[in-house]
């Protein structure tokens, strides 16, 4: 259990740290570095408000900038968050899988896949907020699931703080927040709206939601209407290929998204296994994996169909890893617990994927 997770953390750190100084700042990193190095805080904040993302990561970089402006050391922040996310995914997978062999396997698979994910490695080596986002969302989901189980105050407080920080980190956190809201709403409908534990959860859920709404009105709305966003999503724009315009696009983008978490040659099999995980979960006693995976993918497809956010193998979809990698881990753990139904469904889907690619 923990020893295996630590080995994956060490492996992930080794794979990430060696590339920190391999390349000069790319254009996107240059925006962050230029903002960070403004002489006065007033100029710095003016730059932050003119850029496309919420202020948390900029402020973190500004604080680190008091110690060094060396971009390799500053990239170390992403290295730390990307490595920490591996441990968080182990905790998250184990929480989904339950105690025993199945839960341990679920956590190790989730941690192992994140540790060797080429996209996660690359995002842990650049001045971008994505691995901070993944770590915050993963930890928030872990605390939410633990609160549902134990109703402990510490988990409730940690959940709302982590979810709020994620909202302040990157706007894709709003998509993950929609998944959290669905989980909270489902609990209320399933267990009764009169439950004290649920009412407390519903109340604190308003905090990140109100924060997201405030950021949208104060900042994101102008970003969505900017010339940069218009060019990105117009025909031929660099994100237009990952907008969903038909059911075929939705499936194509879903399969292509798998490149973030597995090598390209395995993307089709990863897609069908993720579907199998959702199906098996929906047919089991605990449908949480089906709810998380199904809702997250549905939110991603809906946002893409509305033309406000891409869905595919781009860094913008790093938030989805929180809901897909632990689900794959849960599925493996479920197989280890020898569920005949899961074994049958998996065998059938693997047979189809081998025959039809």
mmCIF file of C-alpha atoms in Angstrom:
data_model
loop_
_atom_site.group_PDB
_atom_site.id
_atom_site.type_symbol
_atom_site.label_atom_id
_atom_site.label_comp_id
_atom_site.label_asym_id
_atom_site.label_seq_id
_atom_site.Cartn_x
_atom_site.Cartn_y
_atom_site.Cartn_z
ATOM 1 C CA UNK A 1 0.000 0.000 0.000
ATOM 2 C CA UNK A 2 1.839 3.104 1.216
ATOM 3 C CA UNK A 3 5.258 1.694 0.280
ATOM 4 C CA UNK A 4 4.134 1.057 -3.279
ATOM 5 C CA UNK A 5 2.660 4.552 -3.458
ATOM 6 C CA UNK A 6 5.943 6.049 -2.218
ATOM 7 C CA UNK A 7 7.812 4.128 -4.909
ATOM 8 C CA UNK A 8 5.524 5.644 -7.541
ATOM 9 C CA UNK A 9 6.059 9.088 -6.000
ATOM 10 C CA UNK A 10 9.829 8.582 -6.223
ATOM 11 C CA UNK A 11 9.529 7.352 -9.811
ATOM 12 C CA UNK A 12 7.317 10.289 -10.743
ATOM 13 C CA UNK A 13 9.719 12.761 -9.150
ATOM 14 C CA UNK A 14 12.652 11.272 -11.046
ATOM 15 C CA UNK A 15 10.820 11.413 -14.363
ATOM 16 C CA UNK A 16 9.845 15.042 -13.762
ATOM 17 C CA UNK A 17 12.931 16.620 -12.220
ATOM 18 C CA UNK A 18 15.319 15.731 -15.031
ATOM 19 C CA UNK A 19 13.477 17.900 -17.541
ATOM 20 C CA UNK A 20 13.168 21.131 -15.567
ATOM 21 C CA UNK A 21 16.060 22.869 -17.308
ATOM 22 C CA UNK A 22 15.903 21.096 -20.683
ATOM 23 C CA UNK A 23 14.100 23.912 -22.500
ATOM 24 C CA UNK A 24 13.996 27.691 -22.404
ATOM 25 C CA UNK A 25 10.737 29.401 -21.471
ATOM 26 C CA UNK A 26 7.980 28.650 -23.983
ATOM 27 C CA UNK A 27 5.653 31.535 -25.034
ATOM 28 C CA UNK A 28 2.963 30.665 -22.475
ATOM 29 C CA UNK A 29 5.527 30.472 -19.688
ATOM 30 C CA UNK A 30 6.893 33.777 -20.887
ATOM 31 C CA UNK A 31 3.560 35.432 -20.085
ATOM 32 C CA UNK A 32 3.764 34.193 -16.497
ATOM 33 C CA UNK A 33 7.414 35.176 -16.179
ATOM 34 C CA UNK A 34 6.797 38.637 -17.571
ATOM 35 C CA UNK A 35 3.926 39.140 -15.149
ATOM 36 C CA UNK A 36 5.944 37.840 -12.209
ATOM 37 C CA UNK A 37 8.876 40.180 -12.824
ATOM 38 C CA UNK A 38 6.941 43.453 -12.965
ATOM 39 C CA UNK A 39 8.739 46.022 -10.824
ATOM 40 C CA UNK A 40 5.765 47.097 -8.710
ATOM 41 C CA UNK A 41 2.858 45.104 -7.319
ATOM 42 C CA UNK A 42 0.476 47.514 -9.006
ATOM 43 C CA UNK A 43 1.965 46.736 -12.432
ATOM 44 C CA UNK A 44 2.011 43.038 -11.555
ATOM 45 C CA UNK A 45 -1.682 43.055 -10.617
ATOM 46 C CA UNK A 46 -2.576 44.992 -13.751
ATOM 47 C CA UNK A 47 -0.899 42.253 -15.810
ATOM 48 C CA UNK A 48 -2.736 39.548 -13.870
ATOM 49 C CA UNK A 49 -6.108 41.129 -14.582
ATOM 50 C CA UNK A 50 -5.245 41.394 -18.276
ATOM 51 C CA UNK A 51 -4.381 37.707 -18.583
ATOM 52 C CA UNK A 52 -6.672 34.728 -19.057
ATOM 53 C CA UNK A 53 -6.395 32.913 -15.729
ATOM 54 C CA UNK A 54 -7.436 33.558 -12.101
ATOM 55 C CA UNK A 55 -4.845 35.096 -9.776
ATOM 56 C CA UNK A 56 -3.786 32.272 -7.406
ATOM 57 C CA UNK A 57 -0.870 30.843 -9.388
ATOM 58 C CA UNK A 58 0.389 34.322 -10.303
ATOM 59 C CA UNK A 59 0.401 35.267 -6.616
ATOM 60 C CA UNK A 60 2.222 32.067 -5.725
ATOM 61 C CA UNK A 61 4.876 32.811 -8.334
ATOM 62 C CA UNK A 62 5.155 36.402 -7.102
ATOM 63 C CA UNK A 63 5.786 35.131 -3.565
ATOM 64 C CA UNK A 64 8.426 32.699 -4.844
ATOM 65 C CA UNK A 65 9.939 35.548 -6.821
ATOM 66 C CA UNK A 66 11.049 37.212 -3.597
ATOM 67 C CA UNK A 67 13.563 34.345 -3.260
ATOM 68 C CA UNK A 68 14.537 33.784 -6.894
ATOM 69 C CA UNK A 69 13.657 34.781 -10.439
ATOM 70 C CA UNK A 70 15.489 31.807 -11.907
ATOM 71 C CA UNK A 71 12.822 30.153 -14.055
ATOM 72 C CA UNK A 72 14.198 26.647 -13.435
ATOM 73 C CA UNK A 73 13.686 27.036 -9.699
ATOM 74 C CA UNK A 74 10.278 28.558 -10.283
ATOM 75 C CA UNK A 75 9.339 25.543 -12.389
ATOM 76 C CA UNK A 76 10.073 23.579 -9.238
ATOM 77 C CA UNK A 77 6.649 24.640 -7.966
ATOM 78 C CA UNK A 78 4.994 22.615 -10.720
ATOM 79 C CA UNK A 79 7.387 19.765 -9.946
ATOM 80 C CA UNK A 80 6.303 19.767 -6.301
ATOM 81 C CA UNK A 81 2.590 19.867 -7.132
ATOM 82 C CA UNK A 82 2.917 17.261 -9.875
ATOM 83 C CA UNK A 83 4.751 14.907 -7.523
ATOM 84 C CA UNK A 84 2.325 15.547 -4.653
ATOM 85 C CA UNK A 85 -0.583 14.740 -6.990
ATOM 86 C CA UNK A 86 0.740 11.178 -7.341
ATOM 87 C CA UNK A 87 0.326 10.607 -3.603
ATOM 88 C CA UNK A 88 -3.058 12.328 -3.657
ATOM 89 C CA UNK A 89 -4.234 10.019 -6.449
ATOM 90 C CA UNK A 90 -3.191 7.038 -4.365
ATOM 91 C CA UNK A 91 -5.335 8.319 -1.491
ATOM 92 C CA UNK A 92 -8.202 9.074 -3.858
ATOM 93 C CA UNK A 93 -8.098 5.677 -5.572
ATOM 94 C CA UNK A 94 -7.951 3.897 -2.235
ATOM 95 C CA UNK A 95 -10.904 5.922 -0.955
ATOM 96 C CA UNK A 96 -12.962 4.979 -4.021
ATOM 97 C CA UNK A 97 -11.903 1.337 -3.852
ATOM 98 C CA UNK A 98 -12.506 0.835 -0.165
ATOM 99 C CA UNK A 99 -10.384 -0.993 2.343
ATOM 100 C CA UNK A 100 -8.678 -4.265 1.488
ATOM 101 C CA UNK A 101 -6.891 -5.519 -1.634
ATOM 102 C CA UNK A 102 -9.254 -3.798 -4.061
ATOM 103 C CA UNK A 103 -8.762 -0.373 -2.519
ATOM 104 C CA UNK A 104 -4.988 -0.756 -2.338
ATOM 105 C CA UNK A 105 -4.867 -1.802 -5.998
ATOM 106 C CA UNK A 106 -7.133 1.089 -7.022
ATOM 107 C CA UNK A 107 -4.846 3.599 -5.353
ATOM 108 C CA UNK A 108 -1.681 2.113 -6.803
ATOM 109 C CA UNK A 109 -3.069 2.006 -10.343
ATOM 110 C CA UNK A 110 -4.227 5.639 -10.140
ATOM 111 C CA UNK A 111 -0.885 6.763 -8.690
ATOM 112 C CA UNK A 112 1.136 4.678 -11.144
ATOM 113 C CA UNK A 113 -0.711 5.937 -14.205
ATOM 114 C CA UNK A 114 -0.275 9.558 -13.130
ATOM 115 C CA UNK A 115 3.400 8.980 -12.316
ATOM 116 C CA UNK A 116 4.225 7.838 -15.865
ATOM 117 C CA UNK A 117 1.710 9.978 -17.786
ATOM 118 C CA UNK A 118 3.779 11.886 -20.361
ATOM 119 C CA UNK A 119 1.425 14.884 -20.292
ATOM 120 C CA UNK A 120 1.484 15.054 -16.504
ATOM 121 C CA UNK A 121 5.265 14.855 -16.586
ATOM 122 C CA UNK A 122 5.446 17.695 -19.127
ATOM 123 C CA UNK A 123 3.023 19.872 -17.135
ATOM 124 C CA UNK A 124 5.167 19.315 -14.020
ATOM 125 C CA UNK A 125 8.136 20.894 -15.806
ATOM 126 C CA UNK A 126 6.686 24.240 -16.857
ATOM 127 C CA UNK A 127 5.509 27.504 -15.322
ATOM 128 C CA UNK A 128 1.817 26.687 -15.654
ATOM 129 C CA UNK A 129 -0.920 26.114 -13.014
ATOM 130 C CA UNK A 130 -2.209 22.765 -14.259
ATOM 131 C CA UNK A 131 -0.525 20.397 -11.800
ATOM 132 C CA UNK A 132 -1.409 22.677 -8.898
ATOM 133 C CA UNK A 133 -4.982 22.448 -10.173
ATOM 134 C CA UNK A 134 -4.862 18.636 -10.395
ATOM 135 C CA UNK A 135 -3.429 18.365 -6.871
ATOM 136 C CA UNK A 136 -6.043 20.729 -5.403
ATOM 137 C CA UNK A 137 -8.991 19.064 -7.162
ATOM 138 C CA UNK A 138 -7.769 15.579 -6.285
ATOM 139 C CA UNK A 139 -7.367 16.512 -2.628
ATOM 140 C CA UNK A 140 -10.764 18.256 -2.614
ATOM 141 C CA UNK A 141 -12.490 15.184 -4.049
ATOM 142 C CA UNK A 142 -10.726 12.952 -1.533
ATOM 143 C CA UNK A 143 -11.964 15.130 1.341
ATOM 144 C CA UNK A 144 -15.480 15.236 -0.117
ATOM 145 C CA UNK A 145 -15.618 11.440 -0.313
ATOM 146 C CA UNK A 146 -14.272 11.099 3.228
ATOM 147 C CA UNK A 147 -16.835 13.571 4.538
ATOM 148 C CA UNK A 148 -19.608 11.547 2.911
ATOM 149 C CA UNK A 149 -18.313 8.520 4.818
ATOM 150 C CA UNK A 150 -17.459 9.978 8.241
ATOM 151 C CA UNK A 151 -19.019 13.489 8.330
ATOM 152 C CA UNK A 152 -15.889 14.821 10.067
ATOM 153 C CA UNK A 153 -15.474 18.595 10.420
ATOM 154 C CA UNK A 154 -11.839 18.481 9.290
ATOM 155 C CA UNK A 155 -12.822 16.923 5.966
ATOM 156 C CA UNK A 156 -15.603 19.435 5.409
ATOM 157 C CA UNK A 157 -13.295 22.397 6.078
ATOM 158 C CA UNK A 158 -10.498 20.942 3.972
ATOM 159 C CA UNK A 159 -12.899 20.268 1.098
ATOM 160 C CA UNK A 160 -14.263 23.804 0.886
ATOM 161 C CA UNK A 161 -10.785 25.375 1.234
ATOM 162 C CA UNK A 162 -9.242 23.141 -1.429
ATOM 163 C CA UNK A 163 -12.163 23.536 -3.835
ATOM 164 C CA UNK A 164 -12.056 27.322 -3.411
ATOM 165 C CA UNK A 165 -8.304 27.439 -4.035
ATOM 166 C CA UNK A 166 -8.804 25.351 -7.187
ATOM 167 C CA UNK A 167 -11.380 27.864 -8.430
ATOM 168 C CA UNK A 168 -8.816 30.623 -7.854
ATOM 169 C CA UNK A 169 -6.167 28.620 -9.714
ATOM 170 C CA UNK A 170 -7.728 27.906 -13.130
ATOM 171 C CA UNK A 171 -11.127 28.348 -14.749
ATOM 172 C CA UNK A 172 -11.394 24.666 -15.692
ATOM 173 C CA UNK A 173 -11.947 24.107 -11.959
ATOM 174 C CA UNK A 174 -15.476 25.419 -12.574
ATOM 175 C CA UNK A 175 -16.141 22.297 -14.650
ATOM 176 C CA UNK A 176 -14.915 20.084 -11.811
ATOM 177 C CA UNK A 177 -17.011 22.148 -9.407
ATOM 178 C CA UNK A 178 -20.088 21.185 -11.427
ATOM 179 C CA UNK A 179 -19.247 17.526 -10.771
ATOM 180 C CA UNK A 180 -18.908 18.207 -7.039
ATOM 181 C CA UNK A 181 -22.292 19.932 -7.053
ATOM 182 C CA UNK A 182 -23.886 16.892 -8.693
ATOM 183 C CA UNK A 183 -22.369 14.613 -6.029
ATOM 184 C CA UNK A 184 -23.715 16.836 -3.265
ATOM 185 C CA UNK A 185 -27.166 17.069 -4.892
ATOM 186 C CA UNK A 186 -27.332 13.318 -5.407
ATOM 187 C CA UNK A 187 -26.529 12.727 -1.742
ATOM 188 C CA UNK A 188 -29.336 15.060 -0.736
ATOM 189 C CA UNK A 189 -31.847 13.269 -2.961
ATOM 190 C CA UNK A 190 -30.638 9.823 -1.878
ATOM 191 C CA UNK A 191 -30.204 10.282 1.854
ATOM 192 C CA UNK A 192 -32.688 13.032 2.556
ATOM 193 C CA UNK A 193 -32.447 16.792 2.513
ATOM 194 C CA UNK A 194 -33.075 16.928 6.242
ATOM 195 C CA UNK A 195 -29.779 15.285 7.199
ATOM 196 C CA UNK A 196 -27.639 17.663 9.265
ATOM 197 C CA UNK A 197 -24.425 16.410 7.653
ATOM 198 C CA UNK A 198 -25.848 17.012 4.181
ATOM 199 C CA UNK A 199 -27.186 20.471 5.025
ATOM 200 C CA UNK A 200 -23.756 21.506 6.281
ATOM 201 C CA UNK A 201 -22.164 20.187 3.092
ATOM 202 C CA UNK A 202 -24.712 21.960 0.905
ATOM 203 C CA UNK A 203 -24.127 25.207 2.796
ATOM 204 C CA UNK A 204 -20.342 25.199 2.419
ATOM 205 C CA UNK A 205 -20.697 24.134 -1.217
ATOM 206 C CA UNK A 206 -22.054 27.606 -1.839
ATOM 207 C CA UNK A 207 -18.666 29.140 -0.987
ATOM 208 C CA UNK A 208 -16.681 27.931 -4.033
ATOM 209 C CA UNK A 209 -19.792 28.366 -6.198
ATOM 210 C CA UNK A 210 -20.208 32.016 -5.192
ATOM 211 C CA UNK A 211 -16.454 32.527 -5.630
ATOM 212 C CA UNK A 212 -16.631 31.072 -9.151
ATOM 213 C CA UNK A 213 -19.592 33.301 -10.008
ATOM 214 C CA UNK A 214 -17.768 36.374 -8.696
ATOM 215 C CA UNK A 215 -14.653 35.575 -10.721
ATOM 216 C CA UNK A 216 -16.773 35.073 -13.819
ATOM 217 C CA UNK A 217 -18.386 38.487 -13.489
ATOM 218 C CA UNK A 218 -15.160 40.264 -12.533
ATOM 219 C CA UNK A 219 -12.741 38.593 -14.923
ATOM 220 C CA UNK A 220 -13.664 35.445 -16.884
ATOM 221 C CA UNK A 221 -16.552 37.006 -18.766
ATOM 222 C CA UNK A 222 -14.240 39.556 -20.378
ATOM 223 C CA UNK A 223 -11.750 36.788 -21.169
ATOM 224 C CA UNK A 224 -14.385 34.733 -22.990
ATOM 225 C CA UNK A 225 -15.260 37.740 -25.116
ATOM 226 C CA UNK A 226 -11.654 38.677 -25.920
ATOM 227 C CA UNK A 227 -10.133 38.601 -29.410
ATOM 228 C CA UNK A 228 -7.737 35.869 -28.273
ATOM 229 C CA UNK A 229 -10.563 33.515 -27.328
ATOM 230 C CA UNK A 230 -12.456 34.340 -30.503
ATOM 231 C CA UNK A 231 -9.424 33.429 -32.615
ATOM 232 C CA UNK A 232 -8.821 30.257 -30.601
ATOM 233 C CA UNK A 233 -12.325 28.874 -31.221
ATOM 234 C CA UNK A 234 -13.087 30.224 -34.691
ATOM 235 C CA UNK A 235 -12.787 27.929 -37.708
ATOM 236 C CA UNK A 236 -9.125 27.017 -38.084
ATOM 237 C CA UNK A 237 -8.259 28.267 -34.575
ATOM 238 C CA UNK A 238 -5.861 26.264 -32.421
ATOM 239 C CA UNK A 239 -8.671 24.954 -30.190
ATOM 240 C CA UNK A 240 -11.431 24.613 -32.787
ATOM 241 C CA UNK A 241 -10.527 20.967 -33.506
ATOM 242 C CA UNK A 242 -11.608 20.044 -29.985
ATOM 243 C CA UNK A 243 -15.088 21.508 -30.060
ATOM 244 C CA UNK A 244 -17.961 19.030 -30.159
ATOM 245 C CA UNK A 245 -20.415 19.557 -32.993
ATOM 246 C CA UNK A 246 -21.856 16.045 -33.296
ATOM 247 C CA UNK A 247 -22.018 12.695 -31.445
ATOM 248 C CA UNK A 248 -19.140 11.538 -33.632
ATOM 249 C CA UNK A 249 -17.045 14.459 -32.410
ATOM 250 C CA UNK A 250 -17.903 13.606 -28.819
ATOM 251 C CA UNK A 251 -16.653 10.029 -29.221
ATOM 252 C CA UNK A 252 -13.565 11.094 -31.198
ATOM 253 C CA UNK A 253 -12.616 13.678 -28.583
ATOM 254 C CA UNK A 254 -13.278 11.234 -25.738
ATOM 255 C CA UNK A 255 -10.917 8.703 -27.287
ATOM 256 C CA UNK A 256 -8.316 11.374 -28.081
ATOM 257 C CA UNK A 257 -8.494 12.649 -24.486
ATOM 258 C CA UNK A 258 -7.048 9.311 -23.344
ATOM 259 C CA UNK A 259 -3.672 10.445 -24.731
ATOM 260 C CA UNK A 260 -3.321 12.575 -21.617
ATOM 261 C CA UNK A 261 -3.328 9.504 -19.379
ATOM 262 C CA UNK A 262 -1.952 6.669 -21.552
ATOM 263 C CA UNK A 263 0.311 6.310 -24.626
ATOM 264 C CA UNK A 264 -1.348 6.972 -27.991
ATOM 265 C CA UNK A 265 -1.354 3.281 -28.968
ATOM 266 C CA UNK A 266 -3.532 2.508 -25.951
ATOM 267 C CA UNK A 267 -6.043 5.339 -26.262
ATOM 268 C CA UNK A 268 -8.862 3.208 -27.694
ATOM 269 C CA UNK A 269 -8.481 0.521 -25.060
ATOM 270 C CA UNK A 270 -8.289 3.131 -22.325
ATOM 271 C CA UNK A 271 -11.561 4.646 -23.581
ATOM 272 C CA UNK A 272 -13.435 1.346 -23.531
ATOM 273 C CA UNK A 273 -12.011 0.393 -20.136
ATOM 274 C CA UNK A 274 -13.136 3.734 -18.737
ATOM 275 C CA UNK A 275 -16.596 3.045 -20.119
ATOM 276 C CA UNK A 276 -16.479 -0.430 -18.592
ATOM 277 C CA UNK A 277 -15.599 1.076 -15.219
ATOM 278 C CA UNK A 278 -18.635 3.372 -15.407
ATOM 279 C CA UNK A 279 -20.931 0.515 -16.478
ATOM 280 C CA UNK A 280 -19.734 -1.880 -13.778
ATOM 281 C CA UNK A 281 -20.024 0.863 -11.158
ATOM 282 C CA UNK A 282 -23.562 1.698 -12.305
ATOM 283 C CA UNK A 283 -24.502 -1.959 -11.849
ATOM 284 C CA UNK A 284 -22.850 -2.251 -8.437
ATOM 285 C CA UNK A 285 -23.989 -1.208 -4.995
ATOM 286 C CA UNK A 286 -21.781 1.899 -4.914
ATOM 287 C CA UNK A 287 -22.369 3.951 -8.058
ATOM 288 C CA UNK A 288 -19.947 6.736 -7.179
ATOM 289 C CA UNK A 289 -17.418 5.940 -9.920
ATOM 290 C CA UNK A 290 -20.188 5.947 -12.541
ATOM 291 C CA UNK A 291 -21.464 9.255 -11.175
ATOM 292 C CA UNK A 292 -18.035 10.905 -11.128
ATOM 293 C CA UNK A 293 -16.823 9.663 -14.513
ATOM 294 C CA UNK A 294 -20.145 10.047 -16.292
ATOM 295 C CA UNK A 295 -20.798 13.541 -14.961
ATOM 296 C CA UNK A 296 -17.247 14.765 -15.632
ATOM 297 C CA UNK A 297 -17.296 13.557 -19.242
ATOM 298 C CA UNK A 298 -20.825 14.932 -19.751
ATOM 299 C CA UNK A 299 -19.731 18.338 -18.403
ATOM 300 C CA UNK A 300 -16.655 18.328 -20.657
ATOM 301 C CA UNK A 301 -18.749 17.448 -23.728
ATOM 302 C CA UNK A 302 -21.396 20.068 -22.870
ATOM 303 C CA UNK A 303 -18.817 22.836 -22.390
ATOM 304 C CA UNK A 304 -17.204 21.914 -25.686
ATOM 305 C CA UNK A 305 -20.549 21.767 -27.510
ATOM 306 C CA UNK A 306 -21.370 25.242 -26.182
ATOM 307 C CA UNK A 307 -18.063 26.500 -27.585
ATOM 308 C CA UNK A 308 -16.643 27.691 -24.273
ATOM 309 C CA UNK A 309 -14.007 25.027 -23.522
ATOM 310 C CA UNK A 310 -12.131 22.395 -25.569
ATOM 311 C CA UNK A 311 -12.488 18.666 -24.941
ATOM 312 C CA UNK A 312 -9.614 16.499 -26.123
ATOM 313 C CA UNK A 313 -5.915 15.717 -25.604
ATOM 314 C CA UNK A 314 -4.927 19.232 -24.529
ATOM 315 C CA UNK A 315 -3.539 20.573 -21.273
ATOM 316 C CA UNK A 316 -6.891 22.302 -20.703
ATOM 317 C CA UNK A 317 -8.366 18.897 -19.809
ATOM 318 C CA UNK A 318 -5.923 18.121 -17.008
ATOM 319 C CA UNK A 319 -8.838 18.629 -14.583
ATOM 320 C CA UNK A 320 -10.489 15.490 -15.980
ATOM 321 C CA UNK A 321 -7.629 13.303 -14.742
ATOM 322 C CA UNK A 322 -9.053 13.648 -11.232
ATOM 323 C CA UNK A 323 -12.178 11.774 -12.333
ATOM 324 C CA UNK A 324 -10.800 9.302 -14.872
ATOM 325 C CA UNK A 325 -7.520 7.885 -13.544
ATOM 326 C CA UNK A 326 -8.947 6.947 -10.111
ATOM 327 C CA UNK A 327 -11.915 5.369 -11.920
ATOM 328 C CA UNK A 328 -9.559 3.145 -13.903
ATOM 329 C CA UNK A 329 -7.858 2.283 -10.632
ATOM 330 C CA UNK A 330 -11.201 1.457 -9.026
ATOM 331 C CA UNK A 331 -12.000 -0.845 -11.937
ATOM 332 C CA UNK A 332 -8.786 -2.822 -11.507
ATOM 333 C CA UNK A 333 -9.445 -3.060 -7.777
ATOM 334 C CA UNK A 334 -12.960 -4.293 -8.486
ATOM 335 C CA UNK A 335 -11.555 -7.024 -10.726
ATOM 336 C CA UNK A 336 -9.096 -8.043 -8.031
ATOM 337 C CA UNK A 337 -12.017 -8.409 -5.640
ATOM 338 C CA UNK A 338 -13.262 -10.954 -8.221
ATOM 339 C CA UNK A 339 -16.562 -9.563 -9.249
ATOM 340 C CA UNK A 340 -17.867 -12.064 -11.874
ATOM 341 C CA UNK A 341 -19.906 -9.336 -13.566
ATOM 342 C CA UNK A 342 -16.889 -7.043 -13.862
ATOM 343 C CA UNK A 343 -14.732 -9.840 -15.241
ATOM 344 C CA UNK A 344 -17.358 -10.706 -17.867
ATOM 345 C CA UNK A 345 -17.871 -7.088 -18.974
ATOM 346 C CA UNK A 346 -14.130 -6.455 -19.097
ATOM 347 C CA UNK A 347 -13.471 -9.595 -21.122
ATOM 348 C CA UNK A 348 -16.181 -8.652 -23.621
ATOM 349 C CA UNK A 349 -14.942 -5.070 -24.004
ATOM 350 C CA UNK A 350 -11.319 -6.134 -24.344
ATOM 351 C CA UNK A 351 -12.320 -8.648 -27.005
ATOM 352 C CA UNK A 352 -14.130 -5.926 -28.947
ATOM 353 C CA UNK A 353 -11.220 -3.501 -28.598
ATOM 354 C CA UNK A 354 -8.727 -6.109 -29.820
ATOM 355 C CA UNK A 355 -10.921 -7.077 -32.792
ATOM 356 C CA UNK A 356 -11.885 -3.555 -33.843
ATOM 357 C CA UNK A 357 -9.060 -1.440 -32.401
#
